[in-house]
mmCIF file of C-alpha atoms in Angstrom:
data_model
loop_
_atom_site.group_PDB
_atom_site.id
_atom_site.type_symbol
_atom_site.label_atom_id
_atom_site.label_comp_id
_atom_site.label_asym_id
_atom_site.label_seq_id
_atom_site.Cartn_x
_atom_site.Cartn_y
_atom_site.Cartn_z
ATOM 1 C CA VAL V 1 -10.764 32.325 -12.538
ATOM 2 C CA HIS V 2 -13.605 34.557 -13.768
ATOM 3 C CA ILE V 3 -17.153 35.587 -12.939
ATOM 4 C CA GLU V 4 -19.767 33.767 -15.003
ATOM 5 C CA GLY V 5 -20.499 35.769 -18.136
ATOM 6 C CA GLN V 6 -17.330 37.859 -17.744
ATOM 7 C CA GLU V 7 -14.755 35.558 -19.383
ATOM 8 C CA GLU V 8 -13.007 38.505 -21.017
ATOM 9 C CA ALA V 9 -12.142 39.998 -17.582
ATOM 10 C CA PRO V 10 -10.675 37.182 -15.461
ATOM 11 C CA LEU V 11 -10.070 37.747 -11.758
ATOM 12 C CA GLY V 12 -6.675 36.089 -12.063
ATOM 13 C CA TYR V 13 -4.904 32.752 -11.791
ATOM 14 C CA LEU V 14 -4.630 30.272 -8.919
ATOM 15 C CA CYS V 15 -1.723 27.960 -8.210
ATOM 16 C CA MET V 16 -1.229 25.398 -5.470
ATOM 17 C CA GLN V 17 1.106 22.565 -4.654
ATOM 18 C CA GLU V 18 -0.163 18.988 -4.786
ATOM 19 C CA PRO V 19 -3.642 19.210 -3.201
ATOM 20 C CA ALA V 20 -4.208 17.194 -0.023
ATOM 21 C CA GLY V 21 -7.780 16.362 -1.068
ATOM 22 C CA ASP V 22 -10.027 16.786 -4.113
ATOM 23 C CA PRO V 23 -8.302 19.385 -6.370
ATOM 24 C CA VAL V 24 -11.622 20.579 -7.834
ATOM 25 C CA GLU V 25 -12.983 21.342 -4.354
ATOM 26 C CA GLU V 26 -9.766 23.031 -3.221
ATOM 27 C CA PHE V 27 -9.577 25.243 -6.310
ATOM 28 C CA ALA V 28 -13.279 26.123 -5.953
ATOM 29 C CA ALA V 29 -12.686 27.215 -2.337
ATOM 30 C CA ALA V 30 -9.632 29.263 -3.343
ATOM 31 C CA ALA V 31 -11.579 30.864 -6.225
ATOM 32 C CA ASP V 32 -14.378 31.848 -3.865
ATOM 33 C CA LYS V 33 -11.807 33.465 -1.566
ATOM 34 C CA MET V 34 -10.354 35.363 -4.551
ATOM 35 C CA LYS V 35 -13.863 36.597 -5.457
ATOM 36 C CA ARG V 36 -14.484 37.905 -1.932
ATOM 37 C CA LYS V 37 -11.102 39.627 -1.868
ATOM 38 C CA ALA V 38 -11.879 41.328 -5.192
ATOM 39 C CA LYS V 39 -15.380 42.226 -3.889
ATOM 40 C CA ALA V 40 -16.823 40.855 -7.108
ATOM 41 C CA GLN V 41 -20.468 39.856 -7.621
ATOM 42 C CA GLY V 42 -21.856 36.792 -9.393
ATOM 43 C CA THR V 43 -20.964 33.128 -9.710
ATOM 44 C CA VAL V 44 -17.238 32.408 -9.729
ATOM 45 C CA VAL V 45 -15.975 29.903 -12.308
ATOM 46 C CA VAL V 46 -12.695 27.961 -12.444
ATOM 47 C CA SER V 47 -12.333 27.664 -16.203
ATOM 48 C CA GLU V 48 -9.558 25.050 -16.344
ATOM 49 C CA ILE V 49 -7.281 23.086 -14.000
ATOM 50 C CA LYS V 50 -4.004 21.853 -15.435
ATOM 51 C CA GLU V 51 -0.405 21.062 -14.533
ATOM 52 C CA LEU V 52 2.010 23.988 -14.288
ATOM 53 C CA VAL V 53 4.235 22.371 -16.930
ATOM 54 C CA ASP V 54 1.369 22.800 -19.414
ATOM 55 C CA ALA V 55 1.172 26.574 -18.877
ATOM 56 C CA THR V 56 2.328 28.851 -21.698
ATOM 57 C CA PRO V 57 5.089 31.428 -21.031
ATOM 58 C CA GLU V 58 2.430 34.152 -21.174
ATOM 59 C CA GLU V 59 0.299 32.358 -18.556
ATOM 60 C CA LEU V 60 3.343 31.642 -16.377
ATOM 61 C CA ALA V 61 4.012 35.366 -16.055
ATOM 62 C CA LEU V 62 0.505 35.834 -14.574
ATOM 63 C CA ILE V 63 0.458 32.861 -12.180
ATOM 64 C CA PRO V 64 1.167 33.581 -8.486
ATOM 65 C CA SER V 65 3.639 31.410 -6.607
ATOM 66 C CA PRO V 66 1.943 28.977 -4.163
ATOM 67 C CA GLY V 67 4.738 29.795 -1.705
ATOM 68 C CA SER V 68 5.030 33.590 -1.787
ATOM 69 C CA GLY V 69 1.732 34.436 -3.451
ATOM 70 C CA LEU V 70 3.550 36.900 -5.723
ATOM 71 C CA VAL V 71 2.718 37.059 -9.428
ATOM 72 C CA GLY V 72 5.687 36.451 -11.732
ATOM 73 C CA ASP V 73 7.683 34.782 -8.962
ATOM 74 C CA LEU V 74 7.687 31.363 -10.622
ATOM 75 C CA THR V 75 10.526 30.168 -12.829
ATOM 76 C CA PRO V 76 9.843 27.966 -15.868
ATOM 77 C CA PRO V 77 9.614 24.242 -15.043
ATOM 78 C CA ARG V 78 12.959 22.458 -15.030
ATOM 79 C CA ASP V 79 13.906 18.800 -15.165
ATOM 80 C CA PHE V 80 14.424 17.226 -11.759
ATOM 81 C CA ASN V 81 16.550 14.144 -11.152
ATOM 82 C CA LEU V 82 14.442 11.569 -9.320
ATOM 83 C CA MET V 83 17.356 9.133 -8.941
ATOM 84 C CA PHE V 84 20.105 9.187 -6.307
ATOM 85 C CA SER V 85 23.597 8.971 -7.734
ATOM 86 C CA THR V 86 26.706 7.608 -6.012
ATOM 87 C CA GLN V 87 30.277 6.592 -6.845
ATOM 88 C CA VAL V 88 31.406 2.968 -6.990
ATOM 89 C CA GLY V 89 35.043 2.295 -6.096
ATOM 90 C CA ALA V 90 37.808 4.283 -4.444
ATOM 91 C CA LEU V 91 38.167 6.968 -7.141
ATOM 92 C CA GLU V 92 35.551 9.396 -8.362
ATOM 93 C CA GLY V 93 34.834 9.820 -12.046
ATOM 94 C CA SER V 94 32.094 9.526 -14.619
ATOM 95 C CA SER V 95 33.060 5.898 -15.263
ATOM 96 C CA SER V 96 32.350 4.967 -11.637
ATOM 97 C CA GLU V 97 28.985 6.725 -11.354
ATOM 98 C CA ALA V 98 26.050 4.540 -10.343
ATOM 99 C CA PHE V 99 22.455 5.098 -9.308
ATOM 100 C CA LEU V 100 20.346 3.672 -6.516
ATOM 101 C CA ARG V 101 17.420 1.807 -8.014
ATOM 102 C CA PRO V 102 14.126 3.716 -8.144
ATOM 103 C CA GLU V 103 12.155 0.469 -8.500
ATOM 104 C CA THR V 104 12.744 -3.247 -8.000
ATOM 105 C CA ALA V 105 11.424 -4.349 -11.408
ATOM 106 C CA GLN V 106 14.617 -4.163 -13.485
ATOM 107 C CA GLY V 107 16.350 -6.811 -11.393
ATOM 108 C CA ILE V 108 13.575 -9.182 -12.414
ATOM 109 C CA PHE V 109 13.953 -8.420 -16.120
ATOM 110 C CA VAL V 110 17.740 -8.841 -15.990
ATOM 111 C CA ASN V 111 17.282 -12.296 -14.449
ATOM 112 C CA PHE V 112 14.308 -13.281 -16.615
ATOM 113 C CA LYS V 113 16.202 -15.802 -18.723
ATOM 114 C CA ASN V 114 18.008 -17.410 -15.764
ATOM 115 C CA VAL V 115 14.829 -17.800 -13.732
ATOM 116 C CA ARG V 116 12.826 -19.143 -16.674
ATOM 117 C CA GLU V 117 15.431 -21.748 -17.607
ATOM 118 C CA VAL V 118 16.271 -22.897 -14.069
ATOM 119 C CA ALA V 119 12.619 -23.044 -12.975
ATOM 120 C CA ARG V 120 11.619 -24.549 -16.350
ATOM 121 C CA ALA V 121 8.769 -22.060 -16.344
ATOM 122 C CA LYS V 122 6.273 -21.785 -19.155
ATOM 123 C CA VAL V 123 4.421 -18.619 -20.110
ATOM 124 C CA PRO V 124 2.329 -17.416 -18.374
ATOM 125 C CA PHE V 125 4.375 -17.251 -15.172
ATOM 126 C CA GLY V 126 5.431 -14.596 -12.702
ATOM 127 C CA ILE V 127 8.481 -13.471 -10.742
ATOM 128 C CA ALA V 128 7.974 -11.554 -7.495
ATOM 129 C CA GLN V 129 10.416 -9.396 -5.579
ATOM 130 C CA ILE V 130 10.411 -7.192 -2.516
ATOM 131 C CA GLY V 131 13.167 -4.770 -1.570
ATOM 132 C CA LYS V 132 14.362 -1.230 -1.026
ATOM 133 C CA ALA V 133 13.861 1.476 -3.639
ATOM 134 C CA PHE V 134 15.108 5.066 -3.563
ATOM 135 C CA ARG V 135 13.559 8.171 -5.108
ATOM 136 C CA ASN V 136 14.732 11.744 -4.731
ATOM 137 C CA GLU V 137 11.283 13.043 -3.820
ATOM 138 C CA ILE V 138 10.993 16.828 -3.838
ATOM 139 C CA THR V 139 8.571 16.912 -0.912
ATOM 140 C CA PRO V 140 8.539 13.820 1.351
ATOM 141 C CA ARG V 141 5.382 14.130 3.411
ATOM 142 C CA ASN V 142 2.413 12.575 5.164
ATOM 143 C CA PHE V 143 4.190 10.362 7.682
ATOM 144 C CA ILE V 144 5.453 7.283 5.788
ATOM 145 C CA PHE V 145 3.279 7.774 2.678
ATOM 146 C CA ARG V 146 5.973 9.464 0.615
ATOM 147 C CA SER V 147 9.630 9.006 1.551
ATOM 148 C CA ARG V 148 12.961 8.883 -0.238
ATOM 149 C CA GLU V 149 13.745 5.358 0.926
ATOM 150 C CA PHE V 150 10.925 2.847 0.919
ATOM 151 C CA GLU V 151 10.081 -0.832 0.628
ATOM 152 C CA GLN V 152 8.507 -1.901 -2.641
ATOM 153 C CA MET V 153 7.004 -5.194 -3.769
ATOM 154 C CA GLU V 154 6.384 -6.005 -7.402
ATOM 155 C CA ILE V 155 5.338 -8.929 -9.574
ATOM 156 C CA GLU V 156 6.282 -9.207 -13.227
ATOM 157 C CA TYR V 157 3.768 -11.610 -14.751
ATOM 158 C CA PHE V 158 4.897 -12.707 -18.219
ATOM 159 C CA ILE V 159 2.205 -13.404 -20.805
ATOM 160 C CA ALA V 160 1.938 -14.116 -24.523
ATOM 161 C CA PRO V 161 1.758 -11.093 -26.858
ATOM 162 C CA GLY V 162 -1.525 -10.173 -28.488
ATOM 163 C CA ASP V 163 -4.210 -7.543 -28.037
ATOM 164 C CA ASP V 164 -6.644 -10.278 -27.032
ATOM 165 C CA VAL V 165 -4.399 -11.467 -24.174
ATOM 166 C CA TRP V 166 -3.192 -8.513 -22.108
ATOM 167 C CA PRO V 167 -6.595 -6.838 -21.418
ATOM 168 C CA VAL V 168 -7.918 -10.089 -19.939
ATOM 169 C CA GLU V 169 -4.803 -10.675 -17.812
ATOM 170 C CA HIS V 170 -4.695 -7.036 -16.720
ATOM 171 C CA GLN V 171 -8.280 -7.231 -15.467
ATOM 172 C CA LYS V 172 -7.602 -10.556 -13.703
ATOM 173 C CA TRP V 173 -4.679 -9.077 -11.786
ATOM 174 C CA LEU V 174 -6.606 -5.929 -10.931
ATOM 175 C CA GLU V 175 -9.439 -7.969 -9.455
ATOM 176 C CA GLY V 176 -6.990 -10.328 -7.744
ATOM 177 C CA MET V 177 -5.087 -7.486 -6.091
ATOM 178 C CA ARG V 178 -8.334 -5.901 -4.922
ATOM 179 C CA GLU V 179 -9.461 -9.183 -3.357
ATOM 180 C CA TRP V 180 -6.065 -9.538 -1.688
ATOM 181 C CA LEU V 181 -6.269 -6.041 -0.204
ATOM 182 C CA LEU V 182 -9.702 -6.825 1.195
ATOM 183 C CA SER V 183 -8.511 -10.169 2.586
ATOM 184 C CA ILE V 184 -5.782 -8.532 4.677
ATOM 185 C CA GLY V 185 -8.174 -6.015 6.189
ATOM 186 C CA LEU V 186 -8.476 -2.903 4.021
ATOM 187 C CA ARG V 187 -11.927 -1.309 4.099
ATOM 188 C CA GLU V 188 -13.712 -1.459 0.758
ATOM 189 C CA ASN V 189 -15.496 1.876 1.320
ATOM 190 C CA LEU V 190 -12.081 3.620 1.414
ATOM 191 C CA MET V 191 -10.865 2.129 -1.882
ATOM 192 C CA GLU V 192 -11.432 3.400 -5.431
ATOM 193 C CA TYR V 193 -10.053 2.804 -8.935
ATOM 194 C CA GLU V 194 -8.237 5.391 -11.035
ATOM 195 C CA VAL V 195 -7.768 4.493 -14.691
ATOM 196 C CA HIS V 196 -4.895 6.364 -16.328
ATOM 197 C CA ALA V 197 -5.935 8.271 -19.446
ATOM 198 C CA ASP V 198 -3.967 7.479 -22.613
ATOM 199 C CA ASP V 199 -2.163 10.825 -22.519
ATOM 200 C CA LYS V 200 -1.080 10.202 -18.895
ATOM 201 C CA LEU V 201 0.376 6.723 -19.446
ATOM 202 C CA ALA V 202 4.111 6.028 -19.337
ATOM 203 C CA HIS V 203 5.511 5.824 -22.868
ATOM 204 C CA TYR V 204 5.900 2.036 -22.651
ATOM 205 C CA ALA V 205 2.549 1.236 -20.994
ATOM 206 C CA ARG V 206 -0.561 -0.026 -22.745
ATOM 207 C CA ALA V 207 -2.777 0.462 -19.710
ATOM 208 C CA CYS V 208 -2.486 1.273 -16.011
ATOM 209 C CA THR V 209 -5.074 1.308 -13.259
ATOM 210 C CA ASP V 210 -4.374 2.396 -9.686
ATOM 211 C CA VAL V 211 -6.164 1.235 -6.595
ATOM 212 C CA THR V 212 -6.453 4.391 -4.519
ATOM 213 C CA PHE V 213 -7.137 4.696 -0.794
ATOM 214 C CA ARG V 214 -8.733 7.443 1.271
ATOM 215 C CA PHE V 215 -6.003 8.388 3.727
ATOM 216 C CA PRO V 216 -6.602 11.122 6.353
ATOM 217 C CA PHE V 217 -4.817 13.507 3.970
ATOM 218 C CA GLY V 218 -6.896 12.589 0.898
ATOM 219 C CA GLN V 219 -7.441 9.939 -1.789
ATOM 220 C CA GLN V 220 -4.023 8.722 -2.917
ATOM 221 C CA GLU V 221 -2.461 5.924 -4.921
ATOM 222 C CA LEU V 222 -1.902 2.706 -2.996
ATOM 223 C CA LEU V 223 -1.268 0.056 -5.628
ATOM 224 C CA GLY V 224 -0.921 0.015 -9.397
ATOM 225 C CA VAL V 225 -1.461 -2.660 -12.024
ATOM 226 C CA ALA V 226 0.203 -1.838 -15.353
ATOM 227 C CA ALA V 227 0.367 -3.558 -18.722
ATOM 228 C CA ARG V 228 3.979 -2.800 -19.682
ATOM 229 C CA GLY V 229 4.086 -4.593 -23.037
ATOM 230 C CA ASN V 230 7.522 -6.038 -23.851
ATOM 231 C CA PHE V 231 9.385 -2.735 -23.562
ATOM 232 C CA ASP V 232 11.701 -3.788 -20.712
ATOM 233 C CA LEU V 233 12.768 -7.132 -22.156
ATOM 234 C CA THR V 234 13.318 -5.445 -25.532
ATOM 235 C CA GLN V 235 15.644 -2.849 -23.972
ATOM 236 C CA HIS V 236 17.666 -5.457 -22.063
ATOM 237 C CA GLN V 237 17.903 -7.675 -25.140
ATOM 238 C CA GLU V 238 19.176 -4.829 -27.316
ATOM 239 C CA ALA V 239 21.650 -3.585 -24.685
ATOM 240 C CA SER V 240 23.051 -7.025 -23.877
ATOM 241 C CA GLY V 241 23.008 -8.509 -27.353
ATOM 242 C CA LYS V 242 21.534 -11.698 -25.843
ATOM 243 C CA SER V 243 18.232 -13.125 -26.996
ATOM 244 C CA LEU V 244 15.538 -13.143 -24.324
ATOM 245 C CA GLU V 245 12.917 -14.649 -26.597
ATOM 246 C CA TYR V 246 10.684 -17.454 -25.404
ATOM 247 C CA PHE V 247 9.791 -20.451 -27.562
ATOM 248 C CA ASP V 248 6.155 -21.444 -27.227
ATOM 249 C CA GLU V 249 6.106 -25.179 -27.856
ATOM 250 C CA ALA V 250 2.320 -25.364 -28.097
ATOM 251 C CA ASN V 251 2.092 -22.769 -30.873
ATOM 252 C CA LYS V 252 5.584 -23.355 -32.338
ATOM 253 C CA GLU V 253 6.533 -19.668 -32.231
ATOM 254 C CA LYS V 254 9.163 -17.407 -30.692
ATOM 255 C CA TYR V 255 8.342 -14.120 -29.017
ATOM 256 C CA LEU V 256 9.329 -11.676 -26.303
ATOM 257 C CA PRO V 257 6.739 -12.086 -23.547
ATOM 258 C CA HIS V 258 4.649 -9.114 -22.511
ATOM 259 C CA VAL V 259 4.227 -8.154 -18.861
ATOM 260 C CA ILE V 260 1.483 -7.351 -16.373
ATOM 261 C CA GLU V 261 2.980 -5.591 -13.340
ATOM 262 C CA PRO V 262 1.220 -5.222 -9.976
ATOM 263 C CA SER V 263 3.295 -2.855 -7.821
ATOM 264 C CA CYS V 264 2.768 -1.734 -4.231
ATOM 265 C CA GLY V 265 4.663 0.248 -1.619
ATOM 266 C CA VAL V 266 4.830 -1.691 1.649
ATOM 267 C CA ASP V 267 5.000 1.488 3.751
ATOM 268 C CA ARG V 268 1.850 2.882 2.141
ATOM 269 C CA LEU V 269 0.098 -0.430 2.582
ATOM 270 C CA PHE V 270 1.041 -0.489 6.272
ATOM 271 C CA LEU V 271 -0.371 3.017 6.690
ATOM 272 C CA ALA V 272 -3.585 2.009 4.888
ATOM 273 C CA LEU V 273 -3.931 -1.009 7.180
ATOM 274 C CA LEU V 274 -3.630 1.226 10.250
ATOM 275 C CA VAL V 275 -6.245 3.625 8.886
ATOM 276 C CA SER V 276 -8.612 0.743 8.039
ATOM 277 C CA ALA V 277 -8.122 -0.924 11.419
ATOM 278 C CA TYR V 278 -8.623 2.133 13.635
ATOM 279 C CA ALA V 279 -11.976 1.920 15.398
ATOM 280 C CA GLU V 280 -13.841 3.373 18.344
ATOM 281 C CA ASP V 281 -16.835 2.017 20.245
ATOM 282 C CA GLU V 282 -18.293 1.893 23.738
ATOM 283 C CA VAL V 283 -17.925 -1.016 26.156
ATOM 284 C CA GLY V 284 -19.595 -0.939 29.546
ATOM 285 C CA GLY V 285 -20.310 2.769 29.219
ATOM 286 C CA GLU V 286 -16.670 3.588 28.462
ATOM 287 C CA LYS V 287 -15.197 4.702 25.158
ATOM 288 C CA ARG V 288 -12.835 2.117 23.665
ATOM 289 C CA THR V 289 -10.176 2.728 21.008
ATOM 290 C CA PHE V 290 -8.861 -0.352 19.256
ATOM 291 C CA LEU V 291 -7.275 -1.665 16.058
ATOM 292 C CA ARG V 292 -9.502 -4.061 14.135
ATOM 293 C CA PHE V 293 -6.664 -5.914 12.379
ATOM 294 C CA SER V 294 -7.400 -9.062 10.453
ATOM 295 C CA PRO V 295 -6.108 -11.940 12.648
ATOM 296 C CA ALA V 296 -3.721 -12.952 9.849
ATOM 297 C CA ILE V 297 -2.132 -9.463 9.876
ATOM 298 C CA ALA V 298 -2.217 -8.610 13.597
ATOM 299 C CA PRO V 299 1.357 -8.319 14.950
ATOM 300 C CA ILE V 300 0.332 -9.995 18.231
ATOM 301 C CA LYS V 301 -2.011 -12.904 17.548
ATOM 302 C CA VAL V 302 -2.885 -13.972 21.096
ATOM 303 C CA ALA V 303 -2.392 -12.666 24.633
ATOM 304 C CA VAL V 304 -2.278 -15.046 27.594
ATOM 305 C CA PHE V 305 -3.360 -13.726 31.000
ATOM 306 C CA PRO V 306 -3.048 -15.574 34.314
ATOM 307 C CA LEU V 307 -5.893 -14.169 36.435
ATOM 308 C CA VAL V 308 -3.498 -13.712 39.368
ATOM 309 C CA LYS V 309 0.280 -13.758 39.512
ATOM 310 C CA ASN V 310 0.685 -14.888 43.121
ATOM 311 C CA ASN V 311 -0.589 -18.429 42.516
ATOM 312 C CA GLU V 312 2.072 -20.816 41.238
ATOM 313 C CA GLU V 313 -0.360 -23.317 39.723
ATOM 314 C CA VAL V 314 -2.260 -20.650 37.745
ATOM 315 C CA MET V 315 1.028 -19.126 36.554
ATOM 316 C CA ALA V 316 2.439 -22.518 35.564
ATOM 317 C CA LYS V 317 -0.653 -23.410 33.517
ATOM 318 C CA ALA V 318 -0.642 -19.991 31.822
ATOM 319 C CA ARG V 319 3.053 -20.309 30.939
ATOM 320 C CA GLU V 320 2.455 -23.796 29.540
ATOM 321 C CA ILE V 321 -0.251 -22.475 27.190
ATOM 322 C CA PHE V 322 1.916 -19.448 26.328
ATOM 323 C CA GLY V 323 4.872 -21.713 25.457
ATOM 324 C CA LYS V 324 2.817 -23.897 23.104
ATOM 325 C CA LEU V 325 1.232 -20.939 21.331
ATOM 326 C CA GLN V 326 4.596 -19.206 21.028
ATOM 327 C CA ARG V 327 5.888 -22.003 18.797
ATOM 328 C CA ARG V 328 3.410 -20.899 16.147
ATOM 329 C CA TYR V 329 2.503 -17.254 16.794
ATOM 330 C CA ASN V 330 3.773 -14.008 18.248
ATOM 331 C CA VAL V 331 2.118 -14.131 21.686
ATOM 332 C CA ALA V 332 1.997 -11.657 24.583
ATOM 333 C CA PHE V 333 2.078 -12.633 28.279
ATOM 334 C CA ASP V 334 0.718 -10.015 30.665
ATOM 335 C CA THR V 335 0.259 -10.187 34.440
ATOM 336 C CA ALA V 336 0.112 -6.466 35.306
ATOM 337 C CA GLY V 337 -3.105 -4.813 36.464
ATOM 338 C CA ALA V 338 -6.762 -5.771 36.457
ATOM 339 C CA ILE V 339 -7.963 -8.097 33.702
ATOM 340 C CA GLY V 340 -10.040 -5.295 32.141
ATOM 341 C CA ARG V 341 -6.976 -3.067 31.805
ATOM 342 C CA ARG V 342 -5.068 -5.907 30.186
ATOM 343 C CA TYR V 343 -7.877 -6.384 27.671
ATOM 344 C CA ARG V 344 -7.752 -2.675 26.775
ATOM 345 C CA ARG V 345 -3.995 -2.748 26.237
ATOM 346 C CA MET V 346 -4.339 -5.651 23.832
ATOM 347 C CA ASP V 347 -7.278 -3.957 22.067
ATOM 348 C CA GLU V 348 -5.094 -0.936 21.368
ATOM 349 C CA ALA V 349 -2.388 -3.215 19.950
ATOM 350 C CA GLY V 350 -4.948 -4.970 17.729
ATOM 351 C CA THR V 351 -4.579 -8.402 19.362
ATOM 352 C CA PRO V 352 -7.599 -10.434 18.169
ATOM 353 C CA PHE V 353 -7.752 -12.985 21.018
ATOM 354 C CA CYS V 354 -7.045 -13.029 24.746
ATOM 355 C CA VAL V 355 -6.835 -16.266 26.744
ATOM 356 C CA THR V 356 -7.405 -16.049 30.511
ATOM 357 C CA VAL V 357 -6.299 -18.775 32.920
ATOM 358 C CA ASP V 358 -8.159 -18.708 36.260
ATOM 359 C CA PHE V 359 -8.727 -20.920 39.313
ATOM 360 C CA ASP V 360 -11.438 -22.915 37.507
ATOM 361 C CA THR V 361 -8.843 -23.873 34.879
ATOM 362 C CA LEU V 362 -7.091 -25.981 37.510
ATOM 363 C CA GLU V 363 -10.325 -27.965 37.964
ATOM 364 C CA ASP V 364 -11.881 -28.207 34.461
ATOM 365 C CA ASP V 365 -8.814 -27.689 32.238
ATOM 366 C CA ALA V 366 -10.652 -24.916 30.354
ATOM 367 C CA VAL V 367 -9.841 -21.276 29.663
ATOM 368 C CA THR V 368 -11.761 -18.113 28.776
ATOM 369 C CA VAL V 369 -11.208 -16.891 25.215
ATOM 370 C CA ARG V 370 -12.148 -13.262 24.592
ATOM 371 C CA ASP V 371 -12.785 -11.877 21.087
ATOM 372 C CA ARG V 372 -11.417 -8.365 20.458
ATOM 373 C CA ASP V 373 -14.139 -7.061 18.119
ATOM 374 C CA SER V 374 -17.270 -8.350 19.864
ATOM 375 C CA THR V 375 -15.690 -8.528 23.383
ATOM 376 C CA GLU V 376 -17.574 -11.832 23.799
ATOM 377 C CA GLN V 377 -15.992 -14.349 26.165
ATOM 378 C CA VAL V 378 -16.296 -18.096 25.612
ATOM 379 C CA ARG V 379 -15.278 -20.873 27.967
ATOM 380 C CA MET V 380 -13.308 -23.488 26.057
ATOM 381 C CA PRO V 381 -11.360 -26.687 26.883
ATOM 382 C CA ILE V 382 -7.615 -26.229 26.414
ATOM 383 C CA ALA V 383 -7.628 -29.281 24.130
ATOM 384 C CA GLU V 384 -9.830 -27.334 21.661
ATOM 385 C CA LEU V 385 -8.028 -23.994 22.051
ATOM 386 C CA TYR V 386 -5.214 -24.567 19.562
ATOM 387 C CA ASN V 387 -7.489 -25.759 16.740
ATOM 388 C CA HIS V 388 -9.894 -22.882 17.418
ATOM 389 C CA LEU V 389 -7.116 -20.274 17.166
ATOM 390 C CA GLY V 390 -5.571 -21.960 14.117
ATOM 391 C CA GLN V 391 -8.900 -21.797 12.270
ATOM 392 C CA ALA V 392 -9.509 -18.164 13.254
ATOM 393 C CA ILE V 393 -5.970 -16.923 12.461
ATOM 394 C CA ASP V 394 -4.731 -19.151 9.640
ATOM 395 C CA GLY V 395 -8.027 -20.369 8.216
ATOM 396 C CA PHE V 396 -7.243 -24.032 8.780
#
C-alpha cells in the first residue's frame, strides 16, 4: 500500500483471511484505514492483491498477521492435508490406512466400464451420483456453506475426444445447469459466472466455470462445470492394468472418453434456495415474512384447513381431502387458531397453497384455494382441485 506518486515509500502491507465480500473493496477500505493511522496525505493505492503463497520470503517478513496484526508473525506456507485418514481393520499400520473420499466422482470412474457395458451405453452418456464427501476444511464457516462433512452431487458426462467437441458440450452443460437452478427457484439477479483463468485451473482440467451466488456473506461458488479431459480414466486404466477404452462403432475407432463434470454441494444449494425464497411484503396493513419456494421444491405442498374444528361434517370433509392429497404430496393439516394465523404459519414455511373447507363446502362441494404469493383466494369445486394442484406443483 502506498500513496499515489510515492511508490518508493510504501505505507506497508495488508493481509486478511478469505474476504467475506469483494476483496478489492475490503482491501481498499483497509488501505484507507492504514492511511488515516499513518496521517498520510494523498490518494492511497493498493498496488497488488495476491495469495500469501505467492509472496517472496522478503515480502513475508514485512506482512502483518491477519490474526495478531504483528509484522513478521507469519510462518511460511505449509502443505495442509485436506483428506481425513482412518484405519481399516483391527490393527493399525500403514498398510491399513485409508482416506474418506473428498469427492464422489472417483466412484463413477472406477465403475465406468461396468456401467457402460451393463447399460449398453454409447458415448455421449452420463453417470450421476449423490453422496457424502469429507474435507478437512481449515475454517468451516457461514452456517452450512462450508463444512467438513457435506452432501455432494456430481455428473460425469462422457464425450468423444477432440478440441471441437468439449467446448460445445461444456457450454451446453453450463447453460443447462443455469436453467435448472432457475427452474427450482434461484433468483437470477443473485447469480453470476466465474471463469477460471488458465493459471488457476486444476492440472487435469481444460476449462472450468463456476456459477456463483450472492449469499448474505458475499458472492461465493455454488456450482461448477469442468472439462476434465480423460485424466481420471487414464489414471485408473494405468493403475488397474485394465483397458477402459471405448470402441466407437460409427467412426471405427478406440479412445478413452473425455468428461464434462457438473458438480454441486447440496447443502450450499439448500442455503441458496432459502436466500432466494426469503421475502417480505405487506398484507392488510401488516408486514408479512414468507418463503417464496417454487411449488416443486416446497417441503409442504398444500395445507388443508377446516374452518372450524367443532363441526364433524366439516372435519370429515377436510380429512377426506387431506387423505387424498397425502397420497401424492407432503400435506399439512391445521385446526389451531384463526384462519389468518394459519395462513401466516404456512407462509413462513413456504407452503404454496392452502385449501379451506367451510360450511358452504357441505352444500356446493367446493373449497377455497389460497395462493401464497398473491394471497388471492379462489373458490373451486373439489372435483377440479386435484388437477389444479397437480398442474401447479408438478406441471402436468
